[in-house]
Amino acid sequence: MTEMTDTATNKVAMKIGNSYGEASDSQEIAFDLGVFVGDLNFEEDVSSDDISLEGLQQELEECRNDDVVANILSKGTKLREYTKGVENNLRQVELDSIQDYIKESDNLVSLHDQIRDCDSILSQMETLLSGFQAEIGSISSDIKILQEKSMDMGLKLKNRKTKEVAESKLAKFVEDIIVPPRMVDIIVDGEVNEEYMRTLEILSKKLKFIEVEHMVKTSKALKDVQPELEKLRQKAVSKVFEFIVQKLYALRKPKTNIQILQQSVLLKYKYVVCFLKEHGKEVYIEVRSAYIDTMNKVLSAHFRAYIQALEKLQLYIATSSDLIGVDTRSTSLFSRGREPLKNRSAVYALGERINILKEIDQPALIPHIAEASSTKYPYEILFRSLHKLLMDTASSEYLFCDDFFGEETIFYEIFADLFISKVCPFSVIDEHFNSILPNCFDAIGLMIMIRIIHQHQLIMSHRRIPCLDSYLDKVNISLWPRFKMVFDMHLNSLRNANVRALWEDDIHPHYVMRRYAEFTSSLIHLNVEYGDGQLELNLERLRMAVDDMLIKLAKTFPKTKPQTVFLINNYDMTIAILKEAGADGGKIQLHFEELLKSNTAIFVEELLLEHFGDLIKFVKTRASEELSSSSERPITVAEVEPLVKDFAGRWKSAIDLMHKDVITSFSNFLCGMEILRAALTQLLLYYTRLSDCIKRIPGGSSALNKDLVSISSIMYEIRKYSRTF
C-alpha cells in the first residue's frame, strides 16, 4: 500500500514540474526583480485595505534565489496568467490523482485492513508488555527482600566466625595450659623412652607458653596450673638427669665401643639434653661437665694404651752417629743396640718407606695383631696410625658434640689442655711425641712425617671438620725445626769429616758418597709434589759440602789417574741413584753429569798417554807446529818412523790393556765401556792426524806405507769392543 501512495505522489509532482519546465531554457537568465514588480497590475475589485505588504520584502528576498520563480520572471510572463495556468494544472493534477486513488481503492482497503490488524496485534503486545512490567516490578521487590536477607545472614555468619575464633583461641589456651593426668603419670612414673620424650616436648611447650604469652600471665588459671607445671618440670629434670648420667657412665666401662654407644644409644635421647638446656640450666651444666670429664678420661686412657702398644712395635732406624760423613768403622756394632744391622741402609735410602704416603687413609694399625706377627715398623708408620686414629676419633666426637649438645666447644674442652693440671688426649699425644722427637735422628722419617701431616690436613679439609687445624699446625711446626737440625748434622758431618779416617785405598764408589746420593735422592723424591724451595736450598748446601769432601778424598791418591777414576766412579754412582728419584733429577743431577763429563775427558787423556804417550806428544807439538806454518824445522821421515813402527807393533795389545784397565777400574760396566769407546775414538783422531802429517812429508807415504796401520783396521777394532756393550 505504501508503494501505491508513493507512485501517485510522484505522478502529481511530475505534472507540475512539466508545466514549469516547458517555459525554461537550458541557460540561466538574469533579471531585475525591482523593475519587474513595479509593472504588476492588480484587479480593480481588489481593495487596498485587503492587501498587506508587510513582510513582502523578505518574501521577495527569499524568492530571489528560487529557480522556478526566477525562470518565470525572466520570461516576462504575467503573474495572473501564470497563476491561472498553475491553478489549471493543479486541478488537472487533482483529477488525475483521484483517478489514481480510484484505481488503487482495493489496495487501500487491503492497506486499511492490514493497519487495523497491526493495531490489534500492537494492542495485544501492549497488554503483554504491561504484564511484563508488572512482573519485573514484583521481581525487583523480591530481589530487594533477598538482598536484605543476605546482608542479615552475612552479619550472622561474621558473628559466628568471630565466635568460632574465640572458641578456638579459648580451646587452644585451655589445651596449652591444662595438665592432663596422663602426662603427669608419664613424667612421674614412666620410664625414659620415646613416649617419655614426646611427653617432655609437650611439657616444654606448656612451660614456654606460660612464660611467653602475656595473656597467660594475666589469667587466673595460671595460679592453679603454674605450681603443678613447676613440680612436673623439677621431676622431669631430676629424672632425665639420673638417666643421662647413667648412660654417660656406661662410656667408662672397659672395652666399650664409644662411637657405637654414642650413635645407637645417646643420640636417641638428645632431646633430653635439649630439655635440660631450656628448663634445667644448672642440671644441664652438670651433665655437660660429667660428659666432658668422662670422655676426657676415657679417650686419654685409650690413647695412652694405644701409644704404649705402638712403642713396642717401633723399629729404630737411626741414631745420632748415623750421619753421612761419619766413619762407620768408628762405631761399634754393639753400640748400635736397638738398630738391626740389616736396616742401616734405611737411614739414607727411601726404598719402600714412600708407600706410607700412598696408604695415607688406610685404617690404623691394630697393635695386638702386629705384635703377634712380630713385625716392627719405622716410626713414621706408627706416627700415621696414631694420627689416623686421632683424626677418626676427633671427627666422630666433634660431630657428636655438635649434634647431641649443640655445642662445638665441648670438643675442645675434651681434647685440649685448657687447664694445666688436666690430662687430655692432646696432652697424652704431645707427651709421647715430645719424648720421641728429641731422640729422632732419622731425617728421611721426619720428612715423611711432615708429608703425612700435610696429607692429614687435606683429609680434614675435605671432611670440612676444623677441630684439628691448630693441633696439626702445631705438630708440623715442631717437625720442621727437628728436620732442619738433623739435616744440619748431616751437613756438618761432611764439612767436618776426617778425610784420613774416611779414606780407603779403593777407587770404587765411596760409602759416604753412596749415603749422600741415597739421602739426596730420597729427599728429592719426597719433594716432587711439594716443590719446597727451602729444602732445595738445603740440598744445594749439602751438595757443595760433599763436592769438597770428595775432592779431598780423591787427592789422597798419589797419582792423577786413580784420582780421576775415583771421581768418575762416585759421580756415575750418584747420577744413577739420583735418576731413581725421577726422570729429571734437577740441578743436582745436571751438576754431577757435568763433573762426570769433564773427568771422563781427563781420564781418556791419561789412559792414552799411558799407552801412546810418544804419539800423542808428537801430534800435539810437532804436528800442530807444522799446521801453523811457524815451524823452522820440518818434520822428516826419520822423526816419525819410530812412532809409526811402535804403533804398528803394539796397538792391538795396547787397546786390549786399555780394555782390561777400564774393566777393573770402573764399577759400572756400561760407564766403563762408554769411557773405553771415548778413548778409542780419541786415539783414532790422534792417529788420523799423524797419518795426515805423514802425507805432507815428501816421500813419507812411500817410505812408511808398509808400517802404517789403516784407518779401517782401527775402526774394525773399535767396533769389536763396541759390540761388547
XYZ file of C-alpha atoms in Angstrom:
725
model
C 0.000 0.000 0.000
C 2.897 2.384 0.747
C 4.301 1.736 -2.733
C 0.964 2.777 -4.303
C 0.914 6.063 -2.376
C 4.442 6.876 -3.442
C 3.525 6.243 -7.099
C 0.572 8.684 -7.034
C 2.619 11.396 -5.364
C 5.365 11.065 -7.957
C 2.943 11.449 -10.822
C 1.500 14.747 -9.433
C 4.993 16.136 -8.928
C 5.977 15.220 -12.494
C 2.985 17.006 -13.997
C 3.607 20.233 -12.037
C 7.234 20.191 -12.963
C 6.471 19.738 -16.630
C 4.158 22.765 -16.668
C 7.010 24.913 -15.389
C 9.723 23.224 -17.327
C 8.244 23.935 -20.725
C 8.942 27.677 -20.418
C 12.591 27.290 -19.171
C 15.741 27.294 -21.320
C 18.961 25.428 -20.701
C 20.804 28.621 -19.600
C 20.040 30.801 -16.618
C 18.853 34.387 -17.492
C 19.460 37.304 -15.152
C 16.590 39.624 -14.212
C 15.818 42.804 -12.289
C 13.275 41.919 -9.634
C 12.555 45.506 -8.673
C 11.751 46.624 -12.187
C 9.551 43.585 -12.843
C 7.487 44.005 -9.685
C 6.921 47.604 -10.497
C 4.955 46.608 -13.600
C 2.457 44.424 -11.685
C -1.254 45.338 -12.217
C -3.899 44.365 -9.630
C -7.608 43.758 -10.272
C -9.905 46.645 -9.675
C -12.127 44.595 -7.378
C -9.260 44.118 -5.005
C -9.197 46.884 -2.440
C -6.098 48.198 -0.878
C -7.490 47.510 2.521
C -7.362 43.732 1.926
C -3.752 43.786 0.845
C -0.984 43.938 3.403
C 2.540 44.472 2.180
C 4.122 43.620 5.499
C 6.896 41.035 5.005
C 6.770 41.361 1.255
C 10.375 42.447 1.021
C 11.516 39.423 2.991
C 9.442 37.071 0.828
C 10.848 38.654 -2.304
C 14.375 38.161 -0.999
C 13.603 34.511 -0.313
C 12.079 34.026 -3.824
C 15.046 35.706 -5.432
C 17.101 32.556 -5.181
C 14.243 30.221 -6.269
C 14.972 28.813 -9.750
C 11.311 28.410 -10.787
C 10.316 31.961 -9.761
C 13.452 33.378 -11.374
C 12.662 31.470 -14.604
C 9.075 32.783 -14.718
C 10.028 36.370 -14.065
C 12.874 36.311 -16.534
C 10.481 35.465 -19.330
C 8.145 38.327 -18.504
C 5.029 36.219 -18.033
C 2.053 37.971 -16.463
C 1.539 36.907 -12.939
C -2.183 36.465 -13.188
C -1.932 34.422 -16.290
C 0.721 32.336 -14.764
C -1.385 31.864 -11.668
C -4.337 30.689 -13.695
C -2.155 28.281 -15.519
C -0.912 26.928 -12.277
C -4.436 26.543 -10.931
C -5.498 24.701 -14.064
C -2.548 22.429 -13.761
C -3.326 21.796 -10.096
C -6.920 20.975 -10.917
C -5.830 18.576 -13.613
C -3.371 17.017 -11.294
C -6.065 16.647 -8.645
C -8.344 14.915 -11.108
C -5.585 12.615 -12.196
C -4.752 11.876 -8.583
C -8.357 10.997 -7.837
C -8.353 8.582 -10.727
C -5.204 7.042 -9.448
C -6.728 6.617 -5.968
C -9.846 5.063 -7.509
C -7.686 2.616 -9.372
C -5.867 1.749 -6.136
C -9.025 1.592 -3.990
C -8.760 -2.187 -3.471
C -5.210 -1.827 -2.364
C -6.154 0.979 0.000
C -8.896 -1.196 1.526
C -6.386 -4.000 1.966
C -3.927 -1.480 3.475
C -6.612 -0.330 5.870
C -7.322 -3.899 6.968
C -3.624 -4.568 7.464
C -3.266 -1.417 9.529
C -6.245 -2.463 11.652
C -4.755 -5.952 12.172
C -1.447 -4.423 13.107
C -3.187 -2.139 15.544
C -4.858 -5.188 17.130
C -1.550 -7.008 17.410
C 0.165 -3.950 18.860
C -2.678 -3.663 21.373
C -2.055 -7.263 22.482
C 1.664 -6.609 22.718
C 0.989 -3.554 24.811
C -1.103 -5.672 27.186
C 1.653 -8.328 27.328
C 4.414 -5.758 27.980
C 2.301 -4.166 30.671
C 2.124 -7.603 32.335
C 5.863 -7.985 31.994
C 6.406 -4.591 33.532
C 4.261 -5.570 36.493
C 6.116 -8.850 36.935
C 9.509 -7.082 36.685
C 8.405 -4.699 39.384
C 7.436 -7.677 41.537
C 10.847 -9.351 40.897
C 12.701 -6.131 41.824
C 10.830 -6.108 45.104
C 11.764 -9.760 45.706
C 15.456 -9.043 44.930
C 15.473 -6.220 47.415
C 13.996 -8.529 50.060
C 16.616 -11.197 49.248
C 19.399 -8.603 49.476
C 18.215 -7.597 52.922
C 18.092 -11.263 53.989
C 21.621 -11.845 52.555
C 23.056 -8.915 54.483
C 21.412 -10.231 57.615
C 22.838 -13.733 57.043
C 26.329 -12.278 56.336
C 26.253 -10.429 59.619
C 25.187 -13.603 61.422
C 27.988 -15.558 59.701
C 30.573 -12.945 60.684
C 29.378 -13.099 64.257
C 29.553 -16.875 64.107
C 33.149 -16.833 62.795
C 34.155 -14.418 65.492
C 32.628 -16.783 67.973
C 34.465 -19.763 66.440
C 37.793 -17.885 66.546
C 37.174 -17.013 70.137
C 36.228 -20.617 70.888
C 39.353 -21.843 69.008
C 41.641 -19.499 70.940
C 39.977 -20.457 74.141
C 40.272 -24.152 73.309
C 43.978 -23.715 72.442
C 44.525 -21.736 75.619
C 42.865 -24.464 77.652
C 44.808 -27.175 75.788
C 48.135 -25.372 76.299
C 47.617 -24.608 79.963
C 45.920 -27.701 81.350
C 47.936 -30.603 82.731
C 46.433 -33.929 81.578
C 46.591 -36.729 84.149
C 48.262 -38.988 81.563
C 51.133 -36.538 81.196
C 51.554 -36.394 84.964
C 51.663 -40.202 85.184
C 54.293 -40.492 82.431
C 56.521 -37.731 83.837
C 56.356 -39.031 87.404
C 56.228 -42.816 86.997
C 57.116 -43.565 83.363
C 60.404 -44.849 82.009
C 62.572 -42.621 79.860
C 61.791 -43.784 76.346
C 60.362 -42.359 73.137
C 56.934 -41.772 74.723
C 58.601 -40.043 77.658
C 60.492 -37.731 75.311
C 57.296 -36.888 73.428
C 55.711 -36.028 76.781
C 58.760 -33.870 77.600
C 58.176 -31.957 74.365
C 54.544 -31.291 75.417
C 55.668 -30.196 78.876
C 58.301 -27.933 77.293
C 55.645 -26.254 75.130
C 53.423 -25.649 78.173
C 56.326 -24.177 80.142
C 57.249 -21.893 77.273
C 53.573 -20.951 76.839
C 53.151 -19.678 80.372
C 56.466 -17.835 80.181
C 55.979 -16.105 76.844
C 52.249 -15.381 76.429
C 51.181 -12.123 78.071
C 47.554 -13.266 78.147
C 48.501 -16.274 80.273
C 50.354 -14.192 82.832
C 47.211 -12.168 83.485
C 44.850 -15.169 83.639
C 43.548 -16.605 86.891
C 44.044 -20.148 85.551
C 47.802 -19.665 85.802
C 47.622 -19.517 89.578
C 46.179 -23.031 89.638
C 48.350 -24.575 86.916
C 51.776 -22.973 87.414
C 52.647 -24.792 90.675
C 51.771 -28.133 89.089
C 53.848 -27.419 85.986
C 56.791 -26.380 88.144
C 56.548 -29.653 90.081
C 56.464 -31.597 86.827
C 59.471 -29.628 85.489
C 61.507 -30.386 88.602
C 60.524 -34.054 88.491
C 61.354 -34.340 84.775
C 64.707 -32.585 85.201
C 65.630 -34.827 88.114
C 64.589 -37.988 86.325
C 66.290 -37.310 82.986
C 69.437 -36.160 84.818
C 69.742 -39.509 86.545
C 69.008 -41.299 83.275
C 71.529 -39.436 81.136
C 74.269 -39.615 83.778
C 73.748 -43.368 83.937
C 74.172 -43.571 80.167
C 77.304 -41.426 80.317
C 78.879 -43.643 82.962
C 78.348 -46.601 80.606
C 81.043 -45.000 78.440
C 83.604 -45.685 81.165
C 83.170 -49.453 81.047
C 86.227 -51.268 79.658
C 86.146 -52.418 76.038
C 83.161 -50.202 75.281
C 82.828 -49.104 71.667
C 82.282 -45.424 72.338
C 81.196 -44.429 68.848
C 78.564 -47.181 68.604
C 77.201 -46.260 72.043
C 77.038 -42.602 71.055
C 75.333 -43.205 67.720
C 72.926 -46.009 68.675
C 72.024 -45.015 72.247
C 72.832 -41.465 73.252
C 71.684 -39.739 70.076
C 68.198 -41.227 70.532
C 67.893 -39.187 73.728
C 69.361 -35.924 72.505
C 66.041 -34.161 73.216
C 66.634 -34.918 76.892
C 69.729 -32.700 76.740
C 67.783 -30.050 74.824
C 65.075 -30.109 77.556
C 67.687 -29.693 80.264
C 69.322 -26.822 78.402
C 65.973 -24.975 78.185
C 64.354 -25.833 81.519
C 67.148 -27.012 83.792
C 70.215 -24.906 83.089
C 72.076 -25.827 86.256
C 71.437 -29.531 85.736
C 72.482 -29.215 82.075
C 75.801 -27.720 83.167
C 76.312 -30.729 85.460
C 75.508 -33.149 82.614
C 77.824 -31.243 80.302
C 80.640 -31.341 82.846
C 80.049 -35.033 83.518
C 80.278 -35.838 79.807
C 83.422 -33.757 79.344
C 85.076 -35.385 82.338
C 84.035 -38.882 81.239
C 85.177 -38.533 77.628
C 88.365 -36.790 78.676
C 89.378 -39.661 80.920
C 88.185 -42.407 78.563
C 89.840 -41.009 75.431
C 93.032 -40.103 77.282
C 93.257 -43.662 78.621
C 92.571 -45.113 75.175
C 95.258 -43.030 73.502
C 97.739 -43.751 76.253
C 97.171 -47.509 75.916
C 97.398 -47.308 72.118
C 100.656 -45.353 72.284
C 102.178 -47.829 74.725
C 101.239 -50.677 72.379
C 102.707 -48.841 69.389
C 106.004 -48.205 71.167
C 106.546 -51.949 71.340
C 106.320 -52.125 67.535
C 108.854 -49.392 66.809
C 111.822 -50.135 64.574
C 114.699 -47.784 65.352
C 116.275 -46.576 62.128
C 118.936 -44.044 63.053
C 120.968 -42.816 65.981
C 122.974 -39.638 66.466
C 126.019 -41.330 64.911
C 124.207 -42.316 61.708
C 125.383 -39.360 59.665
C 126.584 -39.144 56.066
C 130.125 -38.048 56.910
C 130.713 -40.288 59.948
C 133.100 -43.242 59.608
C 131.121 -46.435 60.165
C 134.269 -48.228 61.281
C 134.421 -45.986 64.340
C 131.004 -47.152 65.526
C 130.871 -50.472 67.251
C 128.210 -52.903 66.175
C 127.236 -53.425 69.814
C 126.876 -49.695 70.432
C 124.067 -49.608 67.853
C 121.997 -51.620 70.314
C 118.436 -51.255 69.198
C 119.139 -50.954 65.459
C 119.418 -54.190 63.465
C 122.301 -54.197 61.020
C 120.069 -55.007 58.046
C 118.116 -51.749 58.475
C 121.084 -49.367 58.363
C 120.527 -48.666 54.663
C 117.095 -47.229 55.537
C 118.846 -44.303 57.222
C 119.566 -42.773 53.818
C 117.539 -44.716 51.220
C 113.816 -44.148 50.879
C 113.009 -47.574 49.462
C 109.514 -48.827 50.317
C 109.059 -46.241 53.052
C 107.452 -43.993 50.433
C 104.484 -46.400 50.289
C 103.120 -44.968 53.540
C 102.119 -41.811 51.654
C 100.128 -43.923 49.192
C 98.299 -45.620 52.086
C 97.632 -42.415 53.970
C 93.928 -43.076 54.556
C 94.210 -46.781 55.381
C 92.909 -47.930 58.797
C 95.226 -47.528 61.761
C 97.405 -50.416 62.906
C 95.885 -52.872 65.350
C 98.743 -53.356 67.858
C 97.988 -56.850 69.138
C 97.749 -58.235 65.584
C 101.056 -56.614 64.589
C 102.675 -57.765 67.818
C 101.504 -61.328 67.223
C 103.301 -61.348 63.864
C 106.485 -59.910 65.465
C 106.570 -57.168 62.856
C 108.446 -53.958 63.554
C 107.692 -50.663 61.850
C 109.596 -47.414 61.258
C 108.259 -44.623 63.408
C 106.511 -42.821 60.521
C 104.134 -45.811 60.172
C 103.299 -45.635 63.869
C 103.014 -41.859 63.553
C 100.481 -42.195 60.718
C 98.444 -44.810 62.625
C 98.339 -42.662 65.755
C 97.193 -39.588 63.853
C 94.750 -41.595 61.737
C 93.151 -42.801 64.970
C 93.186 -39.236 66.293
C 91.522 -37.888 63.123
C 88.762 -40.501 63.137
C 88.128 -40.156 66.878
C 88.186 -36.359 66.775
C 85.893 -36.201 63.730
C 83.358 -38.536 65.338
C 83.483 -36.706 68.689
C 83.250 -33.280 67.080
C 80.144 -34.242 65.083
C 78.567 -35.952 68.106
C 79.096 -32.937 70.379
C 77.586 -30.663 67.760
C 74.580 -32.966 67.251
C 73.964 -34.095 70.834
C 74.763 -30.938 72.780
C 74.572 -28.361 70.005
C 77.951 -27.037 71.152
C 81.230 -27.412 69.245
C 83.193 -26.001 72.168
C 82.633 -29.192 74.173
C 85.034 -30.983 71.817
C 87.860 -28.583 72.633
C 87.174 -28.924 76.349
C 87.501 -32.693 75.989
C 90.618 -32.771 73.803
C 92.502 -29.588 74.594
C 94.527 -28.928 77.714
C 92.595 -25.866 78.904
C 93.799 -26.392 82.455
C 97.436 -27.040 83.328
C 96.653 -29.885 85.699
C 94.153 -31.565 83.390
C 95.081 -34.610 81.295
C 93.525 -34.703 77.834
C 94.041 -36.684 74.601
C 96.130 -33.894 73.056
C 98.409 -33.738 76.090
C 98.851 -37.540 76.072
C 99.872 -37.469 72.398
C 102.092 -34.428 72.961
C 103.819 -36.137 75.860
C 104.603 -39.137 73.679
C 105.671 -37.013 70.716
C 107.896 -34.811 72.871
C 109.684 -37.898 74.157
C 110.200 -39.320 70.659
C 111.128 -36.212 68.700
C 114.323 -35.188 70.579
C 115.711 -38.703 70.050
C 114.769 -38.919 66.374
C 117.786 -38.672 64.051
C 116.025 -40.120 61.005
C 115.862 -37.191 58.563
C 114.021 -39.272 55.950
C 111.445 -40.344 58.540
C 110.996 -36.752 59.714
C 110.338 -35.571 56.147
C 107.853 -38.419 55.641
C 106.066 -37.347 58.835
C 105.914 -33.764 57.541
C 104.281 -35.056 54.348
C 101.892 -37.227 56.402
C 100.755 -34.184 58.377
C 100.185 -32.308 55.126
C 98.055 -35.171 53.777
C 96.093 -35.368 57.029
C 95.366 -31.652 56.823
C 93.958 -32.191 53.329
C 91.793 -35.077 54.581
C 90.344 -32.974 57.401
C 89.759 -30.154 54.954
C 87.829 -32.494 52.651
C 85.774 -33.652 55.655
C 85.122 -29.961 56.430
C 85.890 -30.537 60.094
C 88.162 -27.838 61.558
C 88.678 -29.338 65.006
C 92.308 -30.464 64.404
C 93.560 -27.474 62.414
C 95.537 -25.879 65.230
C 96.868 -29.216 66.518
C 98.148 -30.369 63.116
C 99.744 -26.961 62.562
C 101.497 -27.293 65.901
C 102.857 -30.757 65.021
C 104.031 -29.513 61.638
C 105.777 -26.557 63.261
C 107.584 -28.876 65.680
C 108.690 -31.304 62.932
C 110.400 -28.762 60.674
C 112.967 -27.479 63.214
C 113.859 -31.056 64.157
C 114.334 -31.983 60.499
C 116.482 -28.892 59.975
C 118.623 -29.805 62.987
C 119.173 -33.409 61.813
C 119.849 -32.189 58.261
C 122.446 -29.759 59.578
C 124.039 -32.626 61.483
C 124.487 -34.457 58.173
C 125.785 -31.270 56.568
C 128.292 -30.634 59.343
C 129.415 -34.259 59.263
C 130.541 -33.669 55.660
C 132.086 -30.301 56.342
C 133.981 -31.565 59.374
C 134.720 -35.049 58.041
C 138.086 -36.608 58.878
C 139.359 -37.370 55.366
C 142.215 -39.573 56.589
C 139.778 -41.656 58.619
C 137.332 -41.936 55.726
C 139.929 -42.658 53.052
C 140.252 -46.178 51.747
C 142.735 -47.259 49.146
C 139.947 -48.136 46.776
C 138.944 -46.358 43.575
C 135.402 -47.708 43.645
C 132.451 -45.600 44.902
C 132.890 -44.475 48.495
C 130.228 -45.402 51.027
C 129.917 -41.762 52.111
C 129.074 -40.766 48.545
C 126.506 -43.553 48.338
C 124.938 -42.324 51.553
C 124.816 -38.827 50.144
C 123.296 -39.973 46.842
C 120.623 -42.083 48.545
C 119.863 -39.355 51.073
C 119.554 -36.650 48.409
C 117.526 -38.892 46.106
C 115.115 -39.674 48.950
C 114.536 -36.014 49.783
C 114.145 -35.075 46.108
C 111.561 -37.834 45.734
C 109.659 -36.590 48.798
C 109.716 -33.054 47.404
C 108.420 -33.854 43.896
C 104.781 -32.920 44.542
C 105.532 -30.136 47.019
C 108.317 -28.025 45.477
C 109.658 -26.844 48.818
C 112.220 -24.142 47.979
C 113.804 -24.216 51.439
C 114.500 -27.936 51.112
C 116.042 -27.397 47.671
C 118.320 -24.723 49.126
C 119.456 -27.074 51.900
C 120.147 -29.828 49.352
C 122.323 -27.405 47.396
C 124.309 -26.662 50.546
C 124.707 -30.389 51.118
C 125.891 -30.867 47.515
C 128.591 -28.228 47.904
C 129.819 -29.890 51.091
C 130.009 -33.344 49.515
C 131.840 -31.918 46.485
C 134.552 -30.523 48.732
C 134.851 -33.723 50.732
C 135.031 -35.904 47.594
C 137.799 -33.763 46.113
C 139.747 -34.110 49.363
C 139.310 -37.890 49.306
C 140.436 -38.035 45.669
C 143.586 -36.044 46.401
C 144.702 -38.658 48.909
C 145.512 -40.913 45.937
C 149.114 -40.313 44.872
C 148.508 -40.276 41.113
C 146.166 -38.383 38.838
C 144.697 -41.431 37.142
C 143.313 -43.139 40.294
C 142.070 -39.770 41.481
C 140.131 -39.348 38.261
C 138.840 -42.932 38.297
C 137.707 -42.468 41.894
C 135.803 -39.300 40.994
C 134.223 -40.857 37.887
C 133.029 -43.903 39.830
C 131.465 -41.741 42.518
C 129.865 -39.316 40.068
C 128.453 -42.152 37.969
C 127.041 -43.893 41.019
C 125.494 -40.633 42.273
C 123.842 -39.919 38.924
C 122.428 -43.449 38.736
C 120.866 -43.135 42.214
C 119.511 -39.636 41.539
C 117.787 -40.891 38.392
C 115.794 -43.295 40.553
C 114.122 -40.282 42.186
C 112.599 -39.355 38.833
C 113.301 -38.754 35.178
C 114.628 -35.311 35.997
C 116.997 -35.120 38.948
C 117.102 -31.350 38.748
C 120.100 -29.076 39.164
C 121.983 -31.541 41.345
C 121.914 -34.282 38.726
C 122.968 -31.842 35.988
C 125.863 -30.701 38.153
C 127.189 -34.247 38.583
C 126.709 -35.018 34.886
C 128.927 -32.038 34.028
C 131.561 -33.238 36.513
C 131.386 -36.752 35.071
C 131.869 -35.417 31.561
C 134.913 -33.281 32.433
C 136.591 -36.042 34.462
C 135.930 -38.586 31.721
C 137.855 -36.372 29.282
C 140.743 -36.155 31.772
C 140.811 -39.936 32.248
C 140.767 -40.569 28.488
C 143.840 -38.377 28.058
C 145.600 -40.101 30.974
C 144.795 -43.531 29.597
C 146.058 -42.699 26.089
C 149.220 -41.048 27.420
C 149.947 -44.214 29.362
C 149.936 -46.399 26.237
C 150.556 -43.961 23.349
C 152.422 -41.136 25.033
C 155.021 -40.514 22.330
C 152.466 -40.447 19.552
C 150.190 -38.007 21.432
C 153.088 -35.691 22.328
C 154.248 -35.630 18.699
C 150.748 -34.869 17.394
C 150.185 -32.130 19.957
C 153.603 -30.487 19.401
C 155.263 -31.174 16.038
C 152.084 -31.776 14.031
C 150.485 -28.669 15.449
C 153.627 -26.625 14.661
C 153.569 -27.741 11.040
C 149.946 -26.860 10.639
C 150.589 -23.358 11.942
C 153.446 -22.898 9.367
C 155.653 -21.440 12.078
C 157.998 -24.404 12.427
C 161.604 -23.682 11.413
C 162.478 -27.402 11.432
C 160.345 -29.501 9.016
C 159.188 -32.988 10.009
C 161.237 -35.797 8.448
C 160.627 -39.468 7.818
C 163.279 -40.375 10.352
C 161.377 -38.432 13.004
C 158.046 -40.193 12.516
C 159.297 -43.661 11.510
C 159.849 -44.853 15.136
C 156.363 -43.697 16.092
C 154.744 -45.491 13.169
C 156.635 -48.738 13.780
C 155.945 -48.592 17.523
C 152.224 -48.087 16.936
C 152.073 -50.833 14.305
C 153.823 -53.270 16.621
C 151.685 -52.927 19.733
C 148.473 -51.001 19.045
C 146.240 -54.075 19.411
C 147.855 -55.198 22.636
C 147.683 -51.647 23.966
C 143.982 -51.460 23.231
C 143.488 -54.796 24.985
C 145.376 -53.473 28.019
C 143.200 -50.347 27.964
C 140.122 -52.569 27.887
C 141.298 -54.583 30.882
C 142.231 -51.400 32.721
C 138.775 -49.942 32.184
C 137.048 -53.163 33.221
C 138.945 -53.268 36.521
C 138.778 -49.552 37.215
C 135.071 -48.807 36.862
C 132.311 -50.337 38.909
C 129.644 -49.591 36.315
C 130.330 -51.750 33.250
C 128.291 -49.528 30.931
C 130.085 -46.447 32.129
C 133.454 -48.186 31.621
C 132.561 -49.182 28.067
C 131.467 -45.652 27.266
C 134.816 -44.379 28.527
C 136.692 -47.026 26.515
C 134.821 -46.055 23.371
C 135.621 -42.391 24.004
C 139.312 -43.320 24.465
C 139.421 -45.359 21.249
C 137.681 -42.598 19.340
C 140.216 -40.088 20.618
C 143.056 -42.490 19.694
C 141.646 -42.709 16.167
C 141.653 -38.919 15.934
C 145.320 -38.729 17.052
C 146.365 -41.418 14.593
C 144.444 -39.740 11.781
C 146.317 -36.512 12.456
C 149.588 -38.487 12.407
C 148.639 -40.024 9.050
C 147.805 -36.616 7.638
C 151.154 -35.329 8.851
C 152.993 -38.224 7.143
C 151.221 -37.482 3.874
C 152.650 -33.962 3.925
C 156.259 -35.257 4.307
C 157.982 -35.583 0.910
C 158.284 -39.308 0.186
C 156.828 -40.108 3.583
C 153.886 -42.171 2.391
C 156.009 -44.451 0.182
C 158.685 -44.908 2.827
C 156.314 -45.699 5.691
C 153.463 -47.274 3.820
C 154.320 -50.820 4.892
C 154.262 -49.866 8.597
C 151.160 -47.648 8.561
C 148.025 -49.187 10.083
C 144.954 -48.445 8.008
C 142.145 -46.413 9.491
C 139.685 -49.149 8.615
C 141.651 -51.644 10.713
C 141.471 -49.362 13.720
C 137.724 -48.781 13.105
C 137.160 -52.525 12.970
C 138.913 -52.984 16.291
C 136.856 -50.184 17.849
C 133.643 -51.787 16.612
C 134.739 -55.116 18.063
C 134.955 -53.606 21.537
C 131.773 -51.639 20.992
C 129.840 -54.882 20.411
C 130.510 -55.914 23.976
C 128.132 -53.237 25.190
